[in-house]
XYZ file of C-alpha atoms in Angstrom:
561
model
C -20.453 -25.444 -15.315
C -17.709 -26.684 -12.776
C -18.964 -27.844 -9.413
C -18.739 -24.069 -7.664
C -20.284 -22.466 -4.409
C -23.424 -21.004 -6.138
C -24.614 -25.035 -5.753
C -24.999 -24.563 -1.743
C -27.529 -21.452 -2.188
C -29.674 -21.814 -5.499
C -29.576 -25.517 -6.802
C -31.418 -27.603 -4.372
C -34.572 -27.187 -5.492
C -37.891 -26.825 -3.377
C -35.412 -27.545 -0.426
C -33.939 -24.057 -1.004
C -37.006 -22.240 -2.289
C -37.034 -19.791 0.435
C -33.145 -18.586 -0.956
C -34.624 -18.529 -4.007
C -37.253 -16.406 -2.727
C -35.182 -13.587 -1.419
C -33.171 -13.733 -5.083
C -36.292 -12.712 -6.747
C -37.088 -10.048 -5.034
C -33.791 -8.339 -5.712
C -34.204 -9.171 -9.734
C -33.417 -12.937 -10.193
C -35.601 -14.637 -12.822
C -35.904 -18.126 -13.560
C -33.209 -18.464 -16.233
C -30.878 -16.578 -13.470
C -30.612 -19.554 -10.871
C -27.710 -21.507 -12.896
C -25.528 -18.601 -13.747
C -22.503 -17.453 -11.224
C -23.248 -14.906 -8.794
C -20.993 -12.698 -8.322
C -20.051 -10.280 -5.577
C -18.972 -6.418 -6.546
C -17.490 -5.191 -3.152
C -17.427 -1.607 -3.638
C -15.383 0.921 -2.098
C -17.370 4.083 -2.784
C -17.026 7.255 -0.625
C -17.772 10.905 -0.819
C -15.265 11.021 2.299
C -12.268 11.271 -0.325
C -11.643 12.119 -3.677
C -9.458 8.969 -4.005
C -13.100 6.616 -3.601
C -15.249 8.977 -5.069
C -15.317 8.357 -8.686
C -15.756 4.275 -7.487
C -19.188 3.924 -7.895
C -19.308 4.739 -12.026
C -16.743 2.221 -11.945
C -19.077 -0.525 -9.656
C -22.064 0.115 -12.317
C -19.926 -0.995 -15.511
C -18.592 -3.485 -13.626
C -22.147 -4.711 -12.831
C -23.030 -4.289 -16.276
C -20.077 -6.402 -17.608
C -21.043 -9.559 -15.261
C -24.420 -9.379 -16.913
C -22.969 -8.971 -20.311
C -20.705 -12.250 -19.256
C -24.275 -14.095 -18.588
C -23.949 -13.912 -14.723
C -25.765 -12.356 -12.148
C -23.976 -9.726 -9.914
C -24.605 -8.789 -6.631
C -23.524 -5.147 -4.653
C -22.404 -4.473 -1.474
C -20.479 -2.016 -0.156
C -17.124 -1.842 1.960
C -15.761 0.971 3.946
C -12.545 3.405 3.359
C -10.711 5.912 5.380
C -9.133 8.810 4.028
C -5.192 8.484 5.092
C -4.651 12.484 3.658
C -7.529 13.976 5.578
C -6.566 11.825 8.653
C -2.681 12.923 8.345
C -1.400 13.900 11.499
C -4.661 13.253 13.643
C -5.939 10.615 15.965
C -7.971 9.572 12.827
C -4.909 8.136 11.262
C -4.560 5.357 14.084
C -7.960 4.019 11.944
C -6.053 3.693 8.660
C -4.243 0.661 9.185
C -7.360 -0.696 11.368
C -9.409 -0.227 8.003
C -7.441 -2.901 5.874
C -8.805 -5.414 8.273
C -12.024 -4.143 8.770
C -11.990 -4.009 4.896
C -11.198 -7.855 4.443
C -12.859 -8.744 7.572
C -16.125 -7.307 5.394
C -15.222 -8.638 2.230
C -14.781 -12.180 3.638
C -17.848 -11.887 5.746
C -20.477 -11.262 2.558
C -18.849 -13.250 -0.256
C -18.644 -16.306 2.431
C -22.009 -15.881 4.366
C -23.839 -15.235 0.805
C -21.729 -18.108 -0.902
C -20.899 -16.093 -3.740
C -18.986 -17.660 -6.718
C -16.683 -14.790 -7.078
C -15.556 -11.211 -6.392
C -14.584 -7.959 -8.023
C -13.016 -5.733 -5.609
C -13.407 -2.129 -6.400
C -10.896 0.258 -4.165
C -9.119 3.721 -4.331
C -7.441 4.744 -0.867
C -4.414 2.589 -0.132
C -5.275 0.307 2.561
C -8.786 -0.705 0.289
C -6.022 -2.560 -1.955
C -4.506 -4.983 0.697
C -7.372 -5.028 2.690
C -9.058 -6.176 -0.297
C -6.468 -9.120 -1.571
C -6.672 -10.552 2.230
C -9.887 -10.815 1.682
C -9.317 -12.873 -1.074
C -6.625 -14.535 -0.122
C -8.574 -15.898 2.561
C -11.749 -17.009 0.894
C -9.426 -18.473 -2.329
C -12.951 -17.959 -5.147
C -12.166 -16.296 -8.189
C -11.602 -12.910 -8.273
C -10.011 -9.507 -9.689
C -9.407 -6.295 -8.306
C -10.359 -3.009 -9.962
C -8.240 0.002 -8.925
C -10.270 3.425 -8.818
C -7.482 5.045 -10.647
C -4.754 8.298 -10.117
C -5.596 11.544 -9.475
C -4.688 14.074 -12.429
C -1.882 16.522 -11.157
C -2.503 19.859 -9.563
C -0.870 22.887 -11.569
C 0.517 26.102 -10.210
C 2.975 28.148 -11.598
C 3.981 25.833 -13.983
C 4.835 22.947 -11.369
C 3.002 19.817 -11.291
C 0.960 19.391 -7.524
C 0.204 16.267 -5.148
C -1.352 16.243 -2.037
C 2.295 16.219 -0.716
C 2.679 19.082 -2.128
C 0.866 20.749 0.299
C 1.782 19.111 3.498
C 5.851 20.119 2.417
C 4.425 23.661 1.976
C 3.438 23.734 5.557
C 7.291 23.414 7.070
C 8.182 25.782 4.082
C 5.771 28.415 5.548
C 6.877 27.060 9.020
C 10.999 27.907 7.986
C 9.522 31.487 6.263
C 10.489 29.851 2.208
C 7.142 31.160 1.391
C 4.327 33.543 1.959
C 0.904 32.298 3.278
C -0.538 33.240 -0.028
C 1.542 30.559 -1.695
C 0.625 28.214 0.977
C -2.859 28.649 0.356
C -2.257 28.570 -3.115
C -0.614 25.324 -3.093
C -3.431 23.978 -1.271
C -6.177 25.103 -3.548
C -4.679 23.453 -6.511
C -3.096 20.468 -5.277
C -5.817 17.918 -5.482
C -7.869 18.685 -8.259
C -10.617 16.189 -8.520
C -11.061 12.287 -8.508
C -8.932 9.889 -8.025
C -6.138 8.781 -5.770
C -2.978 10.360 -4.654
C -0.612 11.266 -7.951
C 3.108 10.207 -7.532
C 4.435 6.974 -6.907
C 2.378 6.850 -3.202
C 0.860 3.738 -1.613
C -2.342 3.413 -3.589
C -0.139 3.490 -7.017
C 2.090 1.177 -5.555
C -0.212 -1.301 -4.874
C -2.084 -1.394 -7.757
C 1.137 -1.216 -9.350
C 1.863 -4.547 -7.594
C -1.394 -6.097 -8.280
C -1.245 -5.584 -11.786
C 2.678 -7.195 -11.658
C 0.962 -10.323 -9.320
C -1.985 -10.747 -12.184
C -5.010 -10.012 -10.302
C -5.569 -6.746 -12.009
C -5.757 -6.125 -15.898
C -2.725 -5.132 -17.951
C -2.116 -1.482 -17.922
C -5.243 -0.999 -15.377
C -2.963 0.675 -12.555
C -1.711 3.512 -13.760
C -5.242 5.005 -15.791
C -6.261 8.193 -14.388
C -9.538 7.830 -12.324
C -11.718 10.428 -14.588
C -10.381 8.637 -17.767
C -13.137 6.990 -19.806
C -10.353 4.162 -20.012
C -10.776 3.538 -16.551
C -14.452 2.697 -16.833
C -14.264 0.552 -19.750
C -11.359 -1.272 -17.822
C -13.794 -1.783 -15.215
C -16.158 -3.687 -17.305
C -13.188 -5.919 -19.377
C -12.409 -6.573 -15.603
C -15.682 -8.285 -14.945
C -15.987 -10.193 -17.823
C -12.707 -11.717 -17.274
C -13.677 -12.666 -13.982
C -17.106 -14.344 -15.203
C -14.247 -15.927 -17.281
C -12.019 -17.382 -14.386
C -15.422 -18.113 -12.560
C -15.743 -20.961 -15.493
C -12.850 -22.004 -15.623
C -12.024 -21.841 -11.797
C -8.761 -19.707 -11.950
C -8.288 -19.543 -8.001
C -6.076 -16.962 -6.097
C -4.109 -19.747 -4.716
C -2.599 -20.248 -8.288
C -2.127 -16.902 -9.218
C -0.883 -15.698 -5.474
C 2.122 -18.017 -5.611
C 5.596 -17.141 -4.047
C 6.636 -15.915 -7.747
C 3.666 -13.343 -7.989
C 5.164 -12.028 -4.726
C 8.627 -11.891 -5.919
C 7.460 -10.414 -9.281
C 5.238 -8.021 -7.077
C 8.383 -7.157 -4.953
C 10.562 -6.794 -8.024
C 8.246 -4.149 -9.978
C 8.088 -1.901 -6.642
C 11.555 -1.464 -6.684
C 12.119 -0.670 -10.161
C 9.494 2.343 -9.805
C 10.226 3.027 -6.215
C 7.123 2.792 -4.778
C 6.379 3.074 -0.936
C 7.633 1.762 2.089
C 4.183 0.575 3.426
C 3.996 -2.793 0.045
C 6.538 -4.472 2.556
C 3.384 -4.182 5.321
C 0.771 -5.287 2.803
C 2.765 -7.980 0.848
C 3.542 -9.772 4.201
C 0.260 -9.701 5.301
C -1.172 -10.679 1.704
C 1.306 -13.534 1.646
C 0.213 -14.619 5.203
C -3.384 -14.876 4.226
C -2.503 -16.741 1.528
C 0.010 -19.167 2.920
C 2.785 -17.829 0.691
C 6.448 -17.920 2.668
C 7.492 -14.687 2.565
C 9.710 -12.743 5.066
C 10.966 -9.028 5.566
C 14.095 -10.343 4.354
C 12.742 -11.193 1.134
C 13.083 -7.609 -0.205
C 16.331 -7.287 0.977
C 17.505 -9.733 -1.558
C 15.102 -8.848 -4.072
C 16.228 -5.116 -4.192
C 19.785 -5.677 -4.785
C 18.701 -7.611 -7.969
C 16.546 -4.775 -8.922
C 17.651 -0.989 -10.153
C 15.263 1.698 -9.590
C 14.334 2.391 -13.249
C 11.146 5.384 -12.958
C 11.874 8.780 -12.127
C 8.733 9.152 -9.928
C 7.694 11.662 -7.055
C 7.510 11.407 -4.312
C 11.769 11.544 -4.714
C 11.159 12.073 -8.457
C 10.000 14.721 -10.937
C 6.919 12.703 -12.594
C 3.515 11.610 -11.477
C 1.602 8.760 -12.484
C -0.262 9.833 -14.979
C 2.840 10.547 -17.097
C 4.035 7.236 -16.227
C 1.117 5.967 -17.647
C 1.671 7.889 -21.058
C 5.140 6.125 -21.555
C 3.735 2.518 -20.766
C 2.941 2.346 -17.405
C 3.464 -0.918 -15.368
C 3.841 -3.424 -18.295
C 6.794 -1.731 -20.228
C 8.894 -2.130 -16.451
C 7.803 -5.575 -16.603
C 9.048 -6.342 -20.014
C 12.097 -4.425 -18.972
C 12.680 -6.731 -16.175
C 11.458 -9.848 -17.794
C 13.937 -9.567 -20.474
C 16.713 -9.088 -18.151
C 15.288 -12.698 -16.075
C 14.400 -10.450 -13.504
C 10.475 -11.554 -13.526
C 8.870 -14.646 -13.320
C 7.130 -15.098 -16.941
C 5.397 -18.100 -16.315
C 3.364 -16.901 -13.466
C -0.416 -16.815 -14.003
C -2.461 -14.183 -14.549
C -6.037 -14.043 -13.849
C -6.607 -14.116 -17.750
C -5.574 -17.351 -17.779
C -2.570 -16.798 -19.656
C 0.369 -16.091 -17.783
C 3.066 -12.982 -17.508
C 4.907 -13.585 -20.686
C 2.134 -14.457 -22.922
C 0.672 -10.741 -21.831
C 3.814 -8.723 -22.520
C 5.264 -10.694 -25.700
C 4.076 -7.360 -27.524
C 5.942 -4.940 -25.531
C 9.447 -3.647 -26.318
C 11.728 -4.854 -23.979
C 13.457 -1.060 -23.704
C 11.163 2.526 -23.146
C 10.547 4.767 -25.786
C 13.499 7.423 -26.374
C 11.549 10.368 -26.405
C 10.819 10.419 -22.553
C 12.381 10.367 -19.356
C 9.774 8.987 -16.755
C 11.394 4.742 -17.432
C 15.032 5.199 -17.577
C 16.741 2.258 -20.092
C 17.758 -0.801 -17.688
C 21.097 0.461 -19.033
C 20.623 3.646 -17.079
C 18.549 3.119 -14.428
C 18.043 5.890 -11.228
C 19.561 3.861 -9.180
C 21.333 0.850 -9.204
C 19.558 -1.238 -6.759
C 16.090 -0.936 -5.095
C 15.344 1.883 -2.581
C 13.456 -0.169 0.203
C 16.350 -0.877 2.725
C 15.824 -3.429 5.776
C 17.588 -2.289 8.401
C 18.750 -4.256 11.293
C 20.001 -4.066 14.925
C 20.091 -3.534 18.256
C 17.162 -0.871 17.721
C 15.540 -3.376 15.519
C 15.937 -6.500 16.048
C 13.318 -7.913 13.323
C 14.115 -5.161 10.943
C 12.977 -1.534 9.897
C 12.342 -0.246 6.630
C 13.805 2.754 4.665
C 13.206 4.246 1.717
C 16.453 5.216 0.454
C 15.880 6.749 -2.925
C 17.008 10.403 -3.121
C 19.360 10.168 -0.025
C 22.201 11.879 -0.029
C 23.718 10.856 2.979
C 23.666 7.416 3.206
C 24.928 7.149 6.789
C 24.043 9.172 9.531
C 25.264 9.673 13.556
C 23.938 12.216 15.410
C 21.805 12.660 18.580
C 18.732 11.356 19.514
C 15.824 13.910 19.928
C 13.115 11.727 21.514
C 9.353 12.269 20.983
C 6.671 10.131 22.444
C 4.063 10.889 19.850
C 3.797 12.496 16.297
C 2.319 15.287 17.874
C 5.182 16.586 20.172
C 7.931 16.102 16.636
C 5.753 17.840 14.896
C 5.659 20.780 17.197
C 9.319 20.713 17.868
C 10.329 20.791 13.788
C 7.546 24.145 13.685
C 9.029 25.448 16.369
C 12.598 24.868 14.399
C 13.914 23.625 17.629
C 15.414 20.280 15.318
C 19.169 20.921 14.527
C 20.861 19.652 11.178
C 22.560 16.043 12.511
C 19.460 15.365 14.991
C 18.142 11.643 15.005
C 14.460 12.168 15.762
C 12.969 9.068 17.615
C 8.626 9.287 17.724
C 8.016 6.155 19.419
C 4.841 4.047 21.375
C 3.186 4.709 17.721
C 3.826 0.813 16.289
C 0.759 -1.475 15.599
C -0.025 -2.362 19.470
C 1.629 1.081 20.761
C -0.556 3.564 18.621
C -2.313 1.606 18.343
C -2.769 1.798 14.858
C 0.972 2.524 13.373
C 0.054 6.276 12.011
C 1.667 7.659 9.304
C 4.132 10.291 9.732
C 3.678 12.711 6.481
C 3.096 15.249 8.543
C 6.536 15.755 9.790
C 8.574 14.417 7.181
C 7.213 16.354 5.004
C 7.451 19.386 7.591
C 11.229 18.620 7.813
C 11.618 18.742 3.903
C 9.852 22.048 3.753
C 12.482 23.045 6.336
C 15.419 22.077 4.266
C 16.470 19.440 6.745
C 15.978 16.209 4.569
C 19.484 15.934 3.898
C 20.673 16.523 7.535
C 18.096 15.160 10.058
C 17.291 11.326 10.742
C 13.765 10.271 11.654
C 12.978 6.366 12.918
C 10.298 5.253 14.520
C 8.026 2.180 15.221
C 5.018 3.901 13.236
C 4.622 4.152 9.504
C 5.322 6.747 6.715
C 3.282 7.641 4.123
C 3.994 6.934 0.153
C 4.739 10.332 0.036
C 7.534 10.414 2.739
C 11.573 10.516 1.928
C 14.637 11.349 2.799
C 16.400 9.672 5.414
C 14.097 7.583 7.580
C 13.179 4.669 8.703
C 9.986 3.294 9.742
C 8.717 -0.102 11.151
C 10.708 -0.532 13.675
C 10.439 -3.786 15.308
C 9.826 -4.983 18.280
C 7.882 -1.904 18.787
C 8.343 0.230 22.223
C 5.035 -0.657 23.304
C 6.302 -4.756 23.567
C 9.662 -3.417 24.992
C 11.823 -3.463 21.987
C 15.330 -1.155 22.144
C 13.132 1.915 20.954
C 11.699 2.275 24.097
C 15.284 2.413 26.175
C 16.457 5.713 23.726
C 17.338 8.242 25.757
C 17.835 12.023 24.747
C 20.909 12.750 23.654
C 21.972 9.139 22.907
C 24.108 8.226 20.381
C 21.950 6.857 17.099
C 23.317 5.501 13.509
C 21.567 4.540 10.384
C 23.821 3.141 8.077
C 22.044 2.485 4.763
C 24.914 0.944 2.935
C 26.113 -1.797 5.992
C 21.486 -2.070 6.492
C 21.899 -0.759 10.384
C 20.188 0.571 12.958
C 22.012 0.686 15.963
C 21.253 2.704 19.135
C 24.993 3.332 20.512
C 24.650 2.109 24.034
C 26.672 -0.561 26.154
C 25.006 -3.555 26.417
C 25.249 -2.818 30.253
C 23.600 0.198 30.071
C 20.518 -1.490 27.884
C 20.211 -3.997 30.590
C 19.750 -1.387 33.145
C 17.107 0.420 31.209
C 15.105 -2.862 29.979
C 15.252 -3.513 33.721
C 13.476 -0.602 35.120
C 11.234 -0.304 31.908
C 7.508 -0.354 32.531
C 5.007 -1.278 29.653
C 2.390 1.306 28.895
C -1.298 1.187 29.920
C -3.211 0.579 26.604
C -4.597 3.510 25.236
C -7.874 1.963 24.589
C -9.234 -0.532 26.110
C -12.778 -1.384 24.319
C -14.043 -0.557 20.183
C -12.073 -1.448 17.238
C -8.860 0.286 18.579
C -8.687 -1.957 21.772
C -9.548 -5.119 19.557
C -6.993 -4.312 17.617
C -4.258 -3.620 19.677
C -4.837 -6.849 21.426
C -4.439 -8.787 18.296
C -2.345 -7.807 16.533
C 0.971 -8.542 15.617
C 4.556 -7.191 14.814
C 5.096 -5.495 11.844
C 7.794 -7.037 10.511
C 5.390 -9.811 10.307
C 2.899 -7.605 8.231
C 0.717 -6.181 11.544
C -2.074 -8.983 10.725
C -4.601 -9.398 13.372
C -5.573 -13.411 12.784
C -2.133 -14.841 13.103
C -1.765 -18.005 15.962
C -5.488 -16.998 17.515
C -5.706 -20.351 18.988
């Protein structure tokens, strides 16, 4: 056995006896105090449907370690439900949870000493809260991903969760009766498993799987797929695996994972919030990595999956064709991936897909050839400015109009836009504005599903603008752009909009620009006033008063001292 952690807990002999003590009683024998312990932080929650399934998953995981001839130990982690939150105070807690997440990760495999952890997660901040986690501590680990919800059906189309928050602004614009809407929202989500397209929690597992700390084909299974299960106990053993042979994060997380990672979430257009959790995954790690980073990356990268939430297909179809590794073959063969990055098999990228073809098979349409990609470059836009200085982010797939000037319709909260696109008082050529909703403003950085989505189901996607300094969901697009930093609540240009003022997003020159003199800016920065936090004590207050920009990946232990 290497020299590991499990030496400062069970190896000293009648010096530690009362550790050992406390082992026994929860199943250690004697032949159990020189194998690996390791941790199973598990993610299980009746609160959603995208954690529910996770604790099947956590007992053949457990199973596995044993199997491997080491011992495991369970704990559990939290999860907040980002659909059920949509468009409520609640969501201001989403964001919050990826740090509570790793801050409870960190805390038990650190305080316990454990050897190594498998991270079991569903909902899409249980991903990156996860990988800080281990990013931070820098033991051997692997993270398990609770799998894709199977598609809703109704009248012959395929459902999401989306689904049902776009059917709201078509009942709202009178494009359907309420017995569709309620129809819609009966089958939409039809058991286990996390939200179907190409949303945050697939793109993140997408990613991990690209960066090697998940199993080949592992992020694309569907959640009540025996697959999934048995995935979840291959997992473990191969972590007992890099427990022995010490496979660390640190050489697997390397600035090539995160270009690899970046590369792979362009070419099947995944969400907006990976440039969020990649920064802040990088930071943990020590990894150099900036919001400028994608920019480059994406104009290397076409978008090469035709995947909702701007596509027709779900996941579970992309999973059918090949999933995550044909892409990657597709992009290694075109030196568009870093093949000798390692994986936490111990073997690295290439060695994994040298089986693969390096085109998709002909009789499908979900992974376009690299000959015929969706789009030519990647869909995640920075944008930069006077209205954001330190960039914005836009997902630009499915936009039709690539530039946009109109006037700015100026909402403090998600709340009041959301009322105002109901009450169809937004105009085709409007620039909404929801500001004081960034990281430190929200706090919290909400997602704004609610009225994107209620602006597609009005047929304004093509014609209205949306920015603000908040977030969007994976399900969001059209033409908007989220992020916006410096936020309004630190005084960035955001906060000086005015109604009626002149606002262009220019996809194809990446700007943002809030068409005011100079003079005039100075004026308003001048007589602008900061707002009184919105909390003041609990994990909303803490939070606010730690954390930091988003372009910088909203982290919450950066330059403490």
């Amino acid at each position: 056995m290497p020299d590991n952690r499990k030496s400062q807990v069970i190896t000293q002999g009648v010096q530690r006896s009362p550790n050992r003590a406390m082992l026994r009683a929860v199943g250690f024998g004697d032949q159990d105090f020189t194998k690996p312990i390791v941790g199973i932080a598990n993610g299980f929650s009746t609160i959603t449907p995208c954690n529910m399934g996770l604790g099947v998953l956590a007992e053949r995981a457990e199973a596995g370690v044993r199997m491997a001839g080491a011992m495991p130990q369970l704990f559990g982690t939290i999860t907040i439900s980002d659909g059920i939150s949509m468009g409520t105070e609640g969501m201001k807690y989403s964001l919050v949870s990826r740090e509570v997440i790793a801050d409870s990760i960190e805390t038990v495999c650190n305080g316990q000493s454990l050897d190594g952890v498998l991270a079991i997660g569903g909902c899409d901040k249980n991903m990156p809260g996860a990988m800080i986690a281990i990013a931070r501590m820098n033991i051997p680990a692997i993270f398990v991903y609770g799998g894709t919800i199977k598609p809703g059906h109704y009248e012959g189309e395929d459902l999401t969760v989306v689904s049902a928050f776009e059917a709201v602004g078509q009942y709202s614009a009178g494009k359907i009766t309420e017995d569709r809407l309620l129809a819609v929202e009966r089958h939409a989500c039809p058991g286990a498993g996390s939200c179907g397209g190409m949303y945050t929690a697939n793109t993140m597992s997408s990613a991990f799987e690209a960066m090697g700390m998940s199993l080949m084909y592992s992020s694309t299974m569907a959640a009540e797929d025996g697959e999934k299960a048995d995935s979840a106990e291959k997992s473990a053993q191969i972590l007992v695996q890099a427990i022995r042979q010490q496979i660390l994060p640190s050489q697997i997380l390397t600035r090539e994972a995160f270009e690899n990672a970046i590369a792979v979430i362009m070419a099947v257009g995944g969400s907006t919030n990976s440039v969020l959790h990649l920064l802040a995954i990088a930071n943990a790690i020590g990894v150099p990595l900036t919001i400028d980073d994608f920019e480059t990356i994406r104009h290397r990268v076409p978008v090469l999956c035709d995947l909702k939430p701007s596509g027709r297909y779900v996941a579970t179809d992309f999973h059918r064709v090949g999933g995550v590794p044909q892409v990657m073959k597709m992009l290694l063969s075109q030196g568009l991936l870093h093949g000798d990055a390692l994986t936490i098999t111990g073997q690295t990228i290439a060695e994994l897909l040298a089986e693969i073809p390096t085109e998709p098979r002909p009789d499908q349409a979900v992974i376009r050839p690299f000959s015929q990609p969706l789009y030519p470059v990647g869909h995640l836009g920075i944008l930069k400015g006077n209205l954001a200085t330190e960039g914005a982010v836009a997902k630009l797939s499915g936009v039709k109009h690539r530039c946009i000037t109109g006037p700015a319709r100026v909402f403090e909260s998600e709340e009041a836009c959301l009322s105002a696109i109901l009450a169809k008082a937004i105009e085709p050529g409007d620039v909404i504005v929801i500001r004081y909703e960034g990281p430190k403003g929200g706090p919290g950085m909400r997602e704004m599903l609610a009225p994107t989505a209620a602006i597609i189901g009005a047929g304004l996607g093509d014609s209205v603008g949306l920015i603000t300094d908040g977030r969007f969901s994976g399900g969001t697009y059209g033409m908007v752009v989220g992020h916006v930093a410096p936020e309004a609540a630190v005084g960035g240009t955001i906060a000086l909009v005015q109604e009626g003022d002149r606002i262009t997003i220019d996809a194809d020159q990446n700007r943002l620009e809030l068409n005011v003199s100079e003079a005039e800016l100075a004026q308003r920065r001048a007589a602008w006033v900061a707002p009184t936090p919105r909390y003041h004590r609990g994990v909303l207050g803490k939070y606010a008063k730690l954390v930091s920009s988003s372009s910088l990946g909203a982290v919450t232990d950066m330059n403490l001292f």
